[in-house]
Coordinates of C-alpha atoms in Angstrom, one line a residue:
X1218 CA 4.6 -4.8 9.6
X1219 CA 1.4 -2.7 8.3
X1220 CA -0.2 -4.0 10.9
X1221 CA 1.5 -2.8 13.6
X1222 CA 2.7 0.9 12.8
X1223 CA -1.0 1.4 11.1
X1224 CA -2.4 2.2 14.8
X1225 CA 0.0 4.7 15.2
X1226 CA 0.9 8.5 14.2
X1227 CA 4.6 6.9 13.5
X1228 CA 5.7 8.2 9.9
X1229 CA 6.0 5.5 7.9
X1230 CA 8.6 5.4 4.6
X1231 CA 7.3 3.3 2.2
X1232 CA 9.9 2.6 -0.7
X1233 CA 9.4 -0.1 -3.9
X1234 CA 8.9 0.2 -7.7
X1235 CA 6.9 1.9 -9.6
X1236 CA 3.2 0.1 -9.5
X1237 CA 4.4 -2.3 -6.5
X1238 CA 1.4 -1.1 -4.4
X1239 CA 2.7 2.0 -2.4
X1240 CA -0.5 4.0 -3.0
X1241 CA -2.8 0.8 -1.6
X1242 CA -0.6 0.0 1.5
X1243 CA -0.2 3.9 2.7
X1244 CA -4.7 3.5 1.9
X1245 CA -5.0 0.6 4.3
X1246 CA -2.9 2.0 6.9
X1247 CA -5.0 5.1 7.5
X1248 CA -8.2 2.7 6.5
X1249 CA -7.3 0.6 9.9
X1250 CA -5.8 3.6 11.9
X1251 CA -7.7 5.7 14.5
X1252 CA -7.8 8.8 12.0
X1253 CA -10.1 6.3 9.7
X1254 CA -12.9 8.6 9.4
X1255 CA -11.0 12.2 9.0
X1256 CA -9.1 12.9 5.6
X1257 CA -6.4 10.7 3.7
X1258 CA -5.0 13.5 1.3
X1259 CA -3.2 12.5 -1.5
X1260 CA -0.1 14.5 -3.0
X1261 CA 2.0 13.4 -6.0
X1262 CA 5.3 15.6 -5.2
X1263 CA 6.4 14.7 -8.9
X1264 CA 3.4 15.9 -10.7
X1265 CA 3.2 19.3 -9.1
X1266 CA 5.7 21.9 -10.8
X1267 CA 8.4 22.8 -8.7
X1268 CA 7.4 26.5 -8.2
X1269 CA 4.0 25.7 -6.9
X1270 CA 4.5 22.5 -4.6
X1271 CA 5.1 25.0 -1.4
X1272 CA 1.7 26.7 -2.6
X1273 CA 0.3 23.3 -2.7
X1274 CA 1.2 21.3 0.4
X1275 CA 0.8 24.9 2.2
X1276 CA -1.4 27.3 1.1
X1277 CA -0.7 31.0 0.0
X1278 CA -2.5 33.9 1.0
X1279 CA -4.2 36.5 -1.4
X1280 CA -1.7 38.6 -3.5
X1281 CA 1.0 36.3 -2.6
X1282 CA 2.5 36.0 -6.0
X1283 CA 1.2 37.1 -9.5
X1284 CA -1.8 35.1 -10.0
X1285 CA -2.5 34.6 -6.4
X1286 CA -6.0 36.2 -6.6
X1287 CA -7.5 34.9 -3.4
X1288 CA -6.4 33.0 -0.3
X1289 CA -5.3 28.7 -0.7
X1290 CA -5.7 26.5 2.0
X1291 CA -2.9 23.8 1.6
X1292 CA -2.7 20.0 2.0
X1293 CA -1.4 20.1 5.1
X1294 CA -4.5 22.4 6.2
X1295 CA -6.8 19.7 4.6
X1296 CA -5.5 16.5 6.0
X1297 CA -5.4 18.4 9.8
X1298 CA -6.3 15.7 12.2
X1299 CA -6.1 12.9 9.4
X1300 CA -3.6 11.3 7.0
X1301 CA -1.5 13.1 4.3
X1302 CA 0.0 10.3 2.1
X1303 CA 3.1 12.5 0.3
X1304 CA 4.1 10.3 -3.0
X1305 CA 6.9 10.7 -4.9
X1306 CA 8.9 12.3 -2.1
X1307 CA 12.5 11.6 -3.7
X1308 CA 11.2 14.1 -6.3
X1309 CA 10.7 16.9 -3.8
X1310 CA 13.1 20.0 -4.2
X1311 CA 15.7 20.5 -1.8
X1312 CA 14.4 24.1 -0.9
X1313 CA 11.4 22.8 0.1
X1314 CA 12.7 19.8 2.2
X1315 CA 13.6 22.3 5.3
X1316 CA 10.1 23.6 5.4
X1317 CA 8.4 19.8 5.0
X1318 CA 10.7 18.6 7.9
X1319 CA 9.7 21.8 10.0
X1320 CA 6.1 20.1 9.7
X1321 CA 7.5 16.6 11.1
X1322 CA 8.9 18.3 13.8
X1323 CA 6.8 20.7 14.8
X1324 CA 3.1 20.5 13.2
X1325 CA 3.5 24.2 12.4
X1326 CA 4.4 26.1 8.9
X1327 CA 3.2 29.6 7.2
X1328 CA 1.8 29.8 3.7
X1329 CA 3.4 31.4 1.1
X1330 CA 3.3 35.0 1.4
X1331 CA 1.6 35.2 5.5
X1332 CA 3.0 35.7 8.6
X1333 CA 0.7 33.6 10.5
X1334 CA 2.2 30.3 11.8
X1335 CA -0.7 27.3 11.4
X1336 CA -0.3 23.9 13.7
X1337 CA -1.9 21.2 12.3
X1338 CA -1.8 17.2 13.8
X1339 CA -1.1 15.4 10.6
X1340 CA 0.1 11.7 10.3
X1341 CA 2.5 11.5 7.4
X1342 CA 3.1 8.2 5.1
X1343 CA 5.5 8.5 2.3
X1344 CA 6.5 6.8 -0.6
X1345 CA 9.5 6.7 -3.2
X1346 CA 10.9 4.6 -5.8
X1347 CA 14.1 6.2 -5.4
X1348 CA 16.9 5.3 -2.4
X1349 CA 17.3 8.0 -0.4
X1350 CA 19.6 7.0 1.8
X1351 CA 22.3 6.9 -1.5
X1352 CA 20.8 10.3 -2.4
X1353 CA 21.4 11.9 1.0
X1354 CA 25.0 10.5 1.7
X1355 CA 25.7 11.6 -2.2
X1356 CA 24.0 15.4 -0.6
X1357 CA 21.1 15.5 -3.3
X1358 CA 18.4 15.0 -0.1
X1359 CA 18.4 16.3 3.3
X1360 CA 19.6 13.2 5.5
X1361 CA 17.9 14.8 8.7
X1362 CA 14.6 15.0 6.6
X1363 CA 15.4 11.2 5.3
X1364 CA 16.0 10.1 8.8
X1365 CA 12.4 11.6 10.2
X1366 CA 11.0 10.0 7.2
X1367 CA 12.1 6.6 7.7
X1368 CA 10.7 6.2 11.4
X1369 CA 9.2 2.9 10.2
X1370 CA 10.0 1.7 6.8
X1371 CA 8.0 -0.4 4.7
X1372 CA 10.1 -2.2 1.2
X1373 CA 7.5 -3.6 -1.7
X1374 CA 9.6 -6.1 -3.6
X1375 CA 8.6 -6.1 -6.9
X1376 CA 5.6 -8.2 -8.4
X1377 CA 8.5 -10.6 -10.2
X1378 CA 9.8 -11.2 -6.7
X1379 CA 5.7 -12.0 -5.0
X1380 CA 4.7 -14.9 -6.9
X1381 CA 2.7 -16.3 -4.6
X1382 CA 1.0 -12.8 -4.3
X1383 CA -0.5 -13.3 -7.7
X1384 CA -3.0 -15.8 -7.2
X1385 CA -4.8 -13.5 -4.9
X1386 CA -4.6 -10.1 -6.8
X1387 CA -5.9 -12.1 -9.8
X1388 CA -8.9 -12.9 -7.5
X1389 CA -9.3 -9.6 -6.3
X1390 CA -8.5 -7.9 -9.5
X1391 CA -11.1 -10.4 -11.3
X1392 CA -14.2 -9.5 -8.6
X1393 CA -13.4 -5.7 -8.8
X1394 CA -14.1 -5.5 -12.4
X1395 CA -16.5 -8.0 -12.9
X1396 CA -18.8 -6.4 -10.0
X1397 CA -17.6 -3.3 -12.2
X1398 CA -19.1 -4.6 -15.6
X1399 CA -22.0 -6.6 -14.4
X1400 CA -20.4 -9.8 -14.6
X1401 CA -19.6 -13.0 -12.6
X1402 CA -16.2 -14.6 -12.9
X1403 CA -15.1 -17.3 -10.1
X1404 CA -12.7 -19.0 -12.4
X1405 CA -9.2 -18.7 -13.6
X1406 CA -7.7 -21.6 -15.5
X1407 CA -4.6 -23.7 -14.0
X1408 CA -2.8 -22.5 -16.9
X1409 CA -3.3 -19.2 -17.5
X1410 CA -2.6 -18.7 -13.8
X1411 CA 1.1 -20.6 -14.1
X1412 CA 1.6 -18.2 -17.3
X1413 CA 0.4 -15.2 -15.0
X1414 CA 3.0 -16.5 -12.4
X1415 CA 6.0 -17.0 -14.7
X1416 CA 5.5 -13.8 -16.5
X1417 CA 8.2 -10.7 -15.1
X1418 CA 5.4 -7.8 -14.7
X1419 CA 8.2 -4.7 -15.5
X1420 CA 4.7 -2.4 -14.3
X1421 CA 4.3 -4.2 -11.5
X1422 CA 1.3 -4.3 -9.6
X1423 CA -0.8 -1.6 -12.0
X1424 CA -0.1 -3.8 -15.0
X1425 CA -1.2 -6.8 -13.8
X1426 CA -4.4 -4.7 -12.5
X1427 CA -4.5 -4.0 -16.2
X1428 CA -4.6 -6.8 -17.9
X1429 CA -7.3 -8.7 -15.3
X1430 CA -9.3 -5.4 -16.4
X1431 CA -8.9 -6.3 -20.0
X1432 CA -9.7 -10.5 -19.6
X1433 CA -12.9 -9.5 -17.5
X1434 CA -13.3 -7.1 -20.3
X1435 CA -13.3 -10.0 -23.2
X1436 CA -14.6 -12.7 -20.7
X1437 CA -18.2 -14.5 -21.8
X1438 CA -18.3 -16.7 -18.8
X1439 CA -18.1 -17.3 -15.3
X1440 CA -14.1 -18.4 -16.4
X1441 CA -11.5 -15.6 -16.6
X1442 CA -10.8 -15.0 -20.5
X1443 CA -7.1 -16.9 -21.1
X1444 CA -5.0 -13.9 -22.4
X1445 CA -3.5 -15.1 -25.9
X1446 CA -0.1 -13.6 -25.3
X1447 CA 0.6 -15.1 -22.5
X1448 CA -1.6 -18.8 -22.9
X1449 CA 0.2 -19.3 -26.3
X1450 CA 2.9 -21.6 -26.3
X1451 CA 6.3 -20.2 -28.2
X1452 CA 4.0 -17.4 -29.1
X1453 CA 3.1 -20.1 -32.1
X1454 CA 0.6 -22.7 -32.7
X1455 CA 1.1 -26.3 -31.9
X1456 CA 4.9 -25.2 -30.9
X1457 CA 4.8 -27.2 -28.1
X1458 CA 7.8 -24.8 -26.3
X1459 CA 6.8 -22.8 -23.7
X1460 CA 7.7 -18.6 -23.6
X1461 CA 11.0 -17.9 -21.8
X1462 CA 9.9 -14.8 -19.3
X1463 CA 11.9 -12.3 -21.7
X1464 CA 9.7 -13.8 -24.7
X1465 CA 6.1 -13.3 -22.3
X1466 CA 7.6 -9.8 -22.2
X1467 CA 7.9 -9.0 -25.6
X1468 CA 5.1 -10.4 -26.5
X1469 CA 2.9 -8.1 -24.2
X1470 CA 4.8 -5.2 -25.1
X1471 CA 4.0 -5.8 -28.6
X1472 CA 0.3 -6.6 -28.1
X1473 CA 0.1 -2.8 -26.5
X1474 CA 2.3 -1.7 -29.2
X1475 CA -0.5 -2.7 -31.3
X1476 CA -3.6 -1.4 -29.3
X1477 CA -2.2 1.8 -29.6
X1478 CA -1.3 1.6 -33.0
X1479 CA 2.6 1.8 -31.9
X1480 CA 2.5 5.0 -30.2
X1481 CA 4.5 5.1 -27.4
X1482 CA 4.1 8.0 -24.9
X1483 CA 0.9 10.5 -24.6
X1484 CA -2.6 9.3 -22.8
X1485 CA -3.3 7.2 -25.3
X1486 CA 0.2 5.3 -25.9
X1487 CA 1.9 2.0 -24.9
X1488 CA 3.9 3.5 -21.8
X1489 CA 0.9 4.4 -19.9
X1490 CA -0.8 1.6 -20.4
X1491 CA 1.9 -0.7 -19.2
X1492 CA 2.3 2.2 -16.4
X1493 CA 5.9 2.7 -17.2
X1494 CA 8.3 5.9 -18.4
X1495 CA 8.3 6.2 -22.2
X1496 CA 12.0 6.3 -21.9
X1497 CA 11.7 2.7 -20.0
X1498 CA 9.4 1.5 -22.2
X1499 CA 12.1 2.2 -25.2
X1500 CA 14.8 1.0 -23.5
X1501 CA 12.7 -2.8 -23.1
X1502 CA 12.0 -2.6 -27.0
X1503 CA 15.5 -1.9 -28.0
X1504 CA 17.1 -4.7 -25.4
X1505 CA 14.0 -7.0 -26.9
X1506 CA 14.7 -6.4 -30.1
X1507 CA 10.9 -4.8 -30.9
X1508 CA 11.6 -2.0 -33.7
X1509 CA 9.1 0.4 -33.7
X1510 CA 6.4 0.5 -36.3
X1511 CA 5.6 4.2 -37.5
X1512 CA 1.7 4.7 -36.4
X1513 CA -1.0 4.9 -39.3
X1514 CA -2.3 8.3 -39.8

């Protein structure tokens, strides 16, 4: 389906987990379109406060607001005649959505605090891990803004529901980082591959990206380092039983528990490196029965 609306200006919707690989796909779309070689701008709607996200998709002019010391071109402005790839739109406020689908429309819009009216020829790709269809029929999202969104949609299942996908992002994952670090891995044993199959990958895509990183990391060879919580059998020597996928879990979760020295959240805790909410991440340890170990000073 990539393949055929990535020649086009269509907006494309692409919805799916966190870490399924929206980022990568809405990349290789504008990578194979016609606007290849003019910008692919990037904006995370969730990580920009709500009362600057207008300011950032569309610029403000000098003395606009306190702190407005001189003029701001916006995203939009940027990605003119290119791609803008808006992430995370399910988080954007509804007093903004009006002015967003104005830009679908039309190509036009003001910045904050000018009268002039741009027009800019931006192709839009989206993403969300949120269903806004539910959210506009419950009235929590425009539905004419999710209808001009969802010209062509795109679903990522999760990385539990790809197993055959995983052979290949180990292989690409494995090159990447050992053309990173100097190394050459060509590789990866029968069995750690099965254990990388059967495991349920709650970070999808990212975490798997994560722990390939790690193996090419501790890899002496031209063979992809096995990765002891998921190669050991019943998580015990000589057990013989192999791990149940809720036992591969917990396992992992632990082993990044432990890295981290049992902090959860922050840049340095379990949650991001497993790419997940630190809310998530406690619900998992409580359903798998991990209590939490107080860090070490």
């Amino acid at each position: 389906n990539m393949e055929r609306v990535a020649p086009t200006d269509s907006t494309v919707l692409i919805t799916g987990e966190t870490g399924t690989g929206k980022e990568l796909i809405a990349r290789a779309s504008h990578n194979v379109s016609p606007r290849k070689n003019k910008p692919l701008v990037k904006v995370n709607c969730a990580a920009i406060p709500a009362g600057l996200i207008e300011s950032e998709l569309f610029g403000h002019e000098k003395g606009a607001f306190t702190g407005a010391l001189t003029k701001k071109v916006g995203r939009f402005e940027l990605a003119d005649k290119g791609t803008i790839f808006l992430d995370e739109i399910g988080e954007l406020p509804l007093d903004l959505q009006s002015k967003l689908l104005r830009v679908l429309q039309e190509g036009e819009f003001e910045r904050v605090g000018g009268t002039q009216t741009f027009k800019v020829n931006v192709r839009v790709i989206a993403a969300t891990n949120r269903d806004l269809e539910k959210l506009s029929k419950a009235g929590q999202y425009r539905s004419d803004l999710y209808y001009r969104l969802n010209v062509f949609p795109i679903h990522l299942p999760a990385l539990r529901e790809r197993e055959g996908d995983i052979p290949l992002l180990v292989q690409y994952f494995a090159r990447k980082f050992a053309t990173n670090f100097g190394k050459k891995i060509d590789r990866v044993s029968e069995r750690m591959m099965t254990s990388l199959q059967r495991y349920q990958w709650p970070g999808n895509i990212r975490e798997l990206e994560h722990v390939i990183e790690r193996a090419v990391i501790l890899s002496e060879g031209s063979e992809l380092e096995p990765i002891e919580w998921l190669s050991q059998p019943g998580g015990k020597a000589g057990s013989g039983k192999p791990l149940t996928l809720e036992e591969m879990e917990r396992q992992h979760i632990v082993d990044v528990l432990e890295q981290t020295n049992w902090r959860v959240s922050g840049e340095k805790g379990a949650a991001k490196i497993l790419d997940l909410n630190p809310t998530t991440l406690e619900a998992r340890m409580k359903k798998l029965g991990i209590e939490r170990v107080k860090p070490n000073a």
